[in-house]
Amino acid sequence: MNIHLVALVVAVAIFLFVIDLVRRQKLTFKYAMGWLLVSAGAIFCAVFYRVLFACAAFLGFELPSNFIFFALFCVFVFLSLLLTVFLCQQNSHNDVMAQKIALLECELKELKKKSKAE
């Protein structure tokens, strides 16, 4: 079996799997976007592999496989950074929500005290 066909099948399978996760609401589109772009890039590189070889030669890589490993490393570092940013944003939202809940609980206790006093 041709390696380009295997790469294409795997990339399409990942693309469809991520779309299915979004459809079943197991993954939000915001988080799926990075994986969809990576799999779309893999599909592009599997179909137009000569472009990949030309990019590798232009950038000075002796073997296209070294370029692929370097590109994948860069992509996964970028995805890791992106997910870390999303995680930090979520932590900030959680802090704000905890503070609002604490304020509401305090107000509820005060209202209960006032209603018992009356």
PDB file of C-alpha atoms in Angstrom:
ATOM      1  CA  MET A   1       0.000   0.000   0.000  1.00  0.00           C
ATOM      2  CA  ASN A   2       1.305   3.439  -0.894  1.00  0.00           C
ATOM      3  CA  ILE A   3       2.396   5.568   2.079  1.00  0.00           C
ATOM      4  CA  HIS A   4       0.632   8.615   0.626  1.00  0.00           C
ATOM      5  CA  LEU A   5      -2.648   6.717   0.602  1.00  0.00           C
ATOM      6  CA  VAL A   6      -2.137   5.615   4.227  1.00  0.00           C
ATOM      7  CA  ALA A   7      -1.386   9.206   5.260  1.00  0.00           C
ATOM      8  CA  LEU A   8      -4.473  10.420   3.410  1.00  0.00           C
ATOM      9  CA  VAL A   9      -6.733   7.798   5.022  1.00  0.00           C
ATOM     10  CA  VAL A  10      -5.401   8.572   8.527  1.00  0.00           C
ATOM     11  CA  ALA A  11      -5.754  12.344   8.042  1.00  0.00           C
ATOM     12  CA  VAL A  12      -9.299  12.026   6.699  1.00  0.00           C
ATOM     13  CA  ALA A  13     -10.199   9.675   9.578  1.00  0.00           C
ATOM     14  CA  ILE A  14      -8.926  12.201  12.137  1.00  0.00           C
ATOM     15  CA  PHE A  15     -10.769  15.024  10.382  1.00  0.00           C
ATOM     16  CA  LEU A  16     -14.040  13.076  10.385  1.00  0.00           C
ATOM     17  CA  PHE A  17     -13.535  11.938  13.982  1.00  0.00           C
ATOM     18  CA  VAL A  18     -13.109  15.530  15.177  1.00  0.00           C
ATOM     19  CA  ILE A  19     -16.196  16.602  13.217  1.00  0.00           C
ATOM     20  CA  ASP A  20     -18.150  13.747  14.810  1.00  0.00           C
ATOM     21  CA  LEU A  21     -16.982  14.818  18.274  1.00  0.00           C
ATOM     22  CA  VAL A  22     -18.195  18.358  17.579  1.00  0.00           C
ATOM     23  CA  ARG A  23     -21.496  17.037  16.212  1.00  0.00           C
ATOM     24  CA  ARG A  24     -22.093  14.924  19.342  1.00  0.00           C
ATOM     25  CA  GLN A  25     -21.093  17.935  21.491  1.00  0.00           C
ATOM     26  CA  LYS A  26     -18.159  16.093  23.075  1.00  0.00           C
ATOM     27  CA  LEU A  27     -15.791  18.799  21.805  1.00  0.00           C
ATOM     28  CA  THR A  28     -16.490  22.475  21.246  1.00  0.00           C
ATOM     29  CA  PHE A  29     -15.708  24.016  17.899  1.00  0.00           C
ATOM     30  CA  LYS A  30     -13.265  26.437  19.521  1.00  0.00           C
ATOM     31  CA  TYR A  31     -11.055  23.538  20.616  1.00  0.00           C
ATOM     32  CA  ALA A  32     -11.678  21.461  17.508  1.00  0.00           C
ATOM     33  CA  MET A  33     -10.531  24.203  15.147  1.00  0.00           C
ATOM     34  CA  GLY A  34      -6.837  23.527  15.762  1.00  0.00           C
ATOM     35  CA  TRP A  35      -7.222  19.805  15.156  1.00  0.00           C
ATOM     36  CA  LEU A  36      -9.275  20.408  12.028  1.00  0.00           C
ATOM     37  CA  LEU A  37      -6.578  22.707  10.637  1.00  0.00           C
ATOM     38  CA  VAL A  38      -3.844  20.164  11.402  1.00  0.00           C
ATOM     39  CA  SER A  39      -5.762  17.327   9.755  1.00  0.00           C
ATOM     40  CA  ALA A  40      -6.647  19.512   6.755  1.00  0.00           C
ATOM     41  CA  GLY A  41      -2.950  20.353   6.407  1.00  0.00           C
ATOM     42  CA  ALA A  42      -2.108  16.663   6.570  1.00  0.00           C
ATOM     43  CA  ILE A  43      -4.682  15.933   3.861  1.00  0.00           C
ATOM     44  CA  PHE A  44      -3.175  18.676   1.706  1.00  0.00           C
ATOM     45  CA  CYS A  45       0.346  17.308   2.213  1.00  0.00           C
ATOM     46  CA  ALA A  46      -0.780  13.745   1.460  1.00  0.00           C
ATOM     47  CA  VAL A  47      -2.434  14.792  -1.798  1.00  0.00           C
ATOM     48  CA  PHE A  48       0.180  17.325  -2.926  1.00  0.00           C
ATOM     49  CA  TYR A  49       3.295  15.654  -1.528  1.00  0.00           C
ATOM     50  CA  ARG A  50       5.548  17.277  -4.139  1.00  0.00           C
ATOM     51  CA  VAL A  51       4.831  20.649  -2.517  1.00  0.00           C
ATOM     52  CA  LEU A  52       6.016  19.158   0.764  1.00  0.00           C
ATOM     53  CA  PHE A  53       9.243  17.970  -0.875  1.00  0.00           C
ATOM     54  CA  ALA A  54       9.776  21.390  -2.479  1.00  0.00           C
ATOM     55  CA  CYS A  55       9.259  23.159   0.886  1.00  0.00           C
ATOM     56  CA  ALA A  56      11.709  20.793   2.568  1.00  0.00           C
ATOM     57  CA  ALA A  57      14.339  21.433  -0.105  1.00  0.00           C
ATOM     58  CA  PHE A  58      13.744  25.196  -0.020  1.00  0.00           C
ATOM     59  CA  LEU A  59      14.181  25.312   3.763  1.00  0.00           C
ATOM     60  CA  GLY A  60      17.376  23.263   3.593  1.00  0.00           C
ATOM     61  CA  PHE A  61      16.220  19.912   4.961  1.00  0.00           C
ATOM     62  CA  GLU A  62      18.093  17.000   3.426  1.00  0.00           C
ATOM     63  CA  LEU A  63      15.213  14.585   3.899  1.00  0.00           C
ATOM     64  CA  PRO A  64      11.529  15.457   3.632  1.00  0.00           C
ATOM     65  CA  SER A  65      10.865  13.233   6.660  1.00  0.00           C
ATOM     66  CA  ASN A  66      13.024  15.541   8.803  1.00  0.00           C
ATOM     67  CA  PHE A  67      10.934  18.477   7.614  1.00  0.00           C
ATOM     68  CA  ILE A  68       7.726  16.587   8.462  1.00  0.00           C
ATOM     69  CA  PHE A  69       8.954  15.843  11.992  1.00  0.00           C
ATOM     70  CA  PHE A  70      10.015  19.455  12.474  1.00  0.00           C
ATOM     71  CA  ALA A  71       6.687  20.764  11.163  1.00  0.00           C
ATOM     72  CA  LEU A  72       4.715  18.379  13.386  1.00  0.00           C
ATOM     73  CA  PHE A  73       6.783  19.403  16.386  1.00  0.00           C
ATOM     74  CA  CYS A  74       6.044  23.071  15.678  1.00  0.00           C
ATOM     75  CA  VAL A  75       2.330  22.382  15.168  1.00  0.00           C
ATOM     76  CA  PHE A  76       1.998  20.444  18.417  1.00  0.00           C
ATOM     77  CA  VAL A  77       3.905  23.082  20.364  1.00  0.00           C
ATOM     78  CA  PHE A  78       1.526  25.688  18.926  1.00  0.00           C
ATOM     79  CA  LEU A  79      -1.528  23.557  19.808  1.00  0.00           C
ATOM     80  CA  SER A  80      -0.177  23.047  23.311  1.00  0.00           C
ATOM     81  CA  LEU A  81       0.278  26.796  23.734  1.00  0.00           C
ATOM     82  CA  LEU A  82      -3.204  27.464  22.368  1.00  0.00           C
ATOM     83  CA  LEU A  83      -4.808  24.944  24.719  1.00  0.00           C
ATOM     84  CA  THR A  84      -2.854  26.399  27.640  1.00  0.00           C
ATOM     85  CA  VAL A  85      -4.266  29.844  26.824  1.00  0.00           C
ATOM     86  CA  PHE A  86      -7.791  28.389  26.724  1.00  0.00           C
ATOM     87  CA  LEU A  87      -7.176  26.673  30.058  1.00  0.00           C
ATOM     88  CA  CYS A  88      -5.999  29.913  31.667  1.00  0.00           C
ATOM     89  CA  GLN A  89      -9.065  31.732  30.346  1.00  0.00           C
ATOM     90  CA  GLN A  90     -11.282  29.006  31.787  1.00  0.00           C
ATOM     91  CA  ASN A  91      -9.556  29.304  35.171  1.00  0.00           C
ATOM     92  CA  SER A  92     -10.195  33.054  35.167  1.00  0.00           C
ATOM     93  CA  HIS A  93     -13.862  32.479  34.369  1.00  0.00           C
ATOM     94  CA  ASN A  94     -14.080  29.913  37.182  1.00  0.00           C
ATOM     95  CA  ASP A  95     -12.603  32.400  39.662  1.00  0.00           C
ATOM     96  CA  VAL A  96     -15.132  35.059  38.669  1.00  0.00           C
ATOM     97  CA  MET A  97     -18.001  32.574  38.932  1.00  0.00           C
ATOM     98  CA  ALA A  98     -16.852  31.408  42.398  1.00  0.00           C
ATOM     99  CA  GLN A  99     -16.747  35.017  43.589  1.00  0.00           C
ATOM    100  CA  LYS A 100     -20.229  35.717  42.227  1.00  0.00           C
ATOM    101  CA  ILE A 101     -21.607  32.578  43.885  1.00  0.00           C
ATOM    102  CA  ALA A 102     -20.027  33.591  47.202  1.00  0.00           C
ATOM    103  CA  LEU A 103     -21.621  37.030  46.954  1.00  0.00           C
ATOM    104  CA  LEU A 104     -25.004  35.515  46.172  1.00  0.00           C
ATOM    105  CA  GLU A 105     -24.718  33.131  49.130  1.00  0.00           C
ATOM    106  CA  CYS A 106     -23.896  36.066  51.415  1.00  0.00           C
ATOM    107  CA  GLU A 107     -26.901  38.022  50.142  1.00  0.00           C
ATOM    108  CA  LEU A 108     -29.120  34.956  50.598  1.00  0.00           C
ATOM    109  CA  LYS A 109     -27.995  34.542  54.205  1.00  0.00           C
ATOM    110  CA  GLU A 110     -28.721  38.216  54.895  1.00  0.00           C
ATOM    111  CA  LEU A 111     -32.189  37.928  53.369  1.00  0.00           C
ATOM    112  CA  LYS A 112     -32.926  34.829  55.463  1.00  0.00           C
ATOM    113  CA  LYS A 113     -31.822  36.679  58.610  1.00  0.00           C
ATOM    114  CA  LYS A 114     -34.065  39.636  57.731  1.00  0.00           C
ATOM    115  CA  SER A 115     -37.044  37.393  57.039  1.00  0.00           C
ATOM    116  CA  LYS A 116     -36.586  35.543  60.372  1.00  0.00           C
ATOM    117  CA  ALA A 117     -36.335  38.842  62.244  1.00  0.00           C
ATOM    118  CA  GLU A 118     -39.648  40.009  60.802  1.00  0.00           C
TER     119      GLU A 118
END
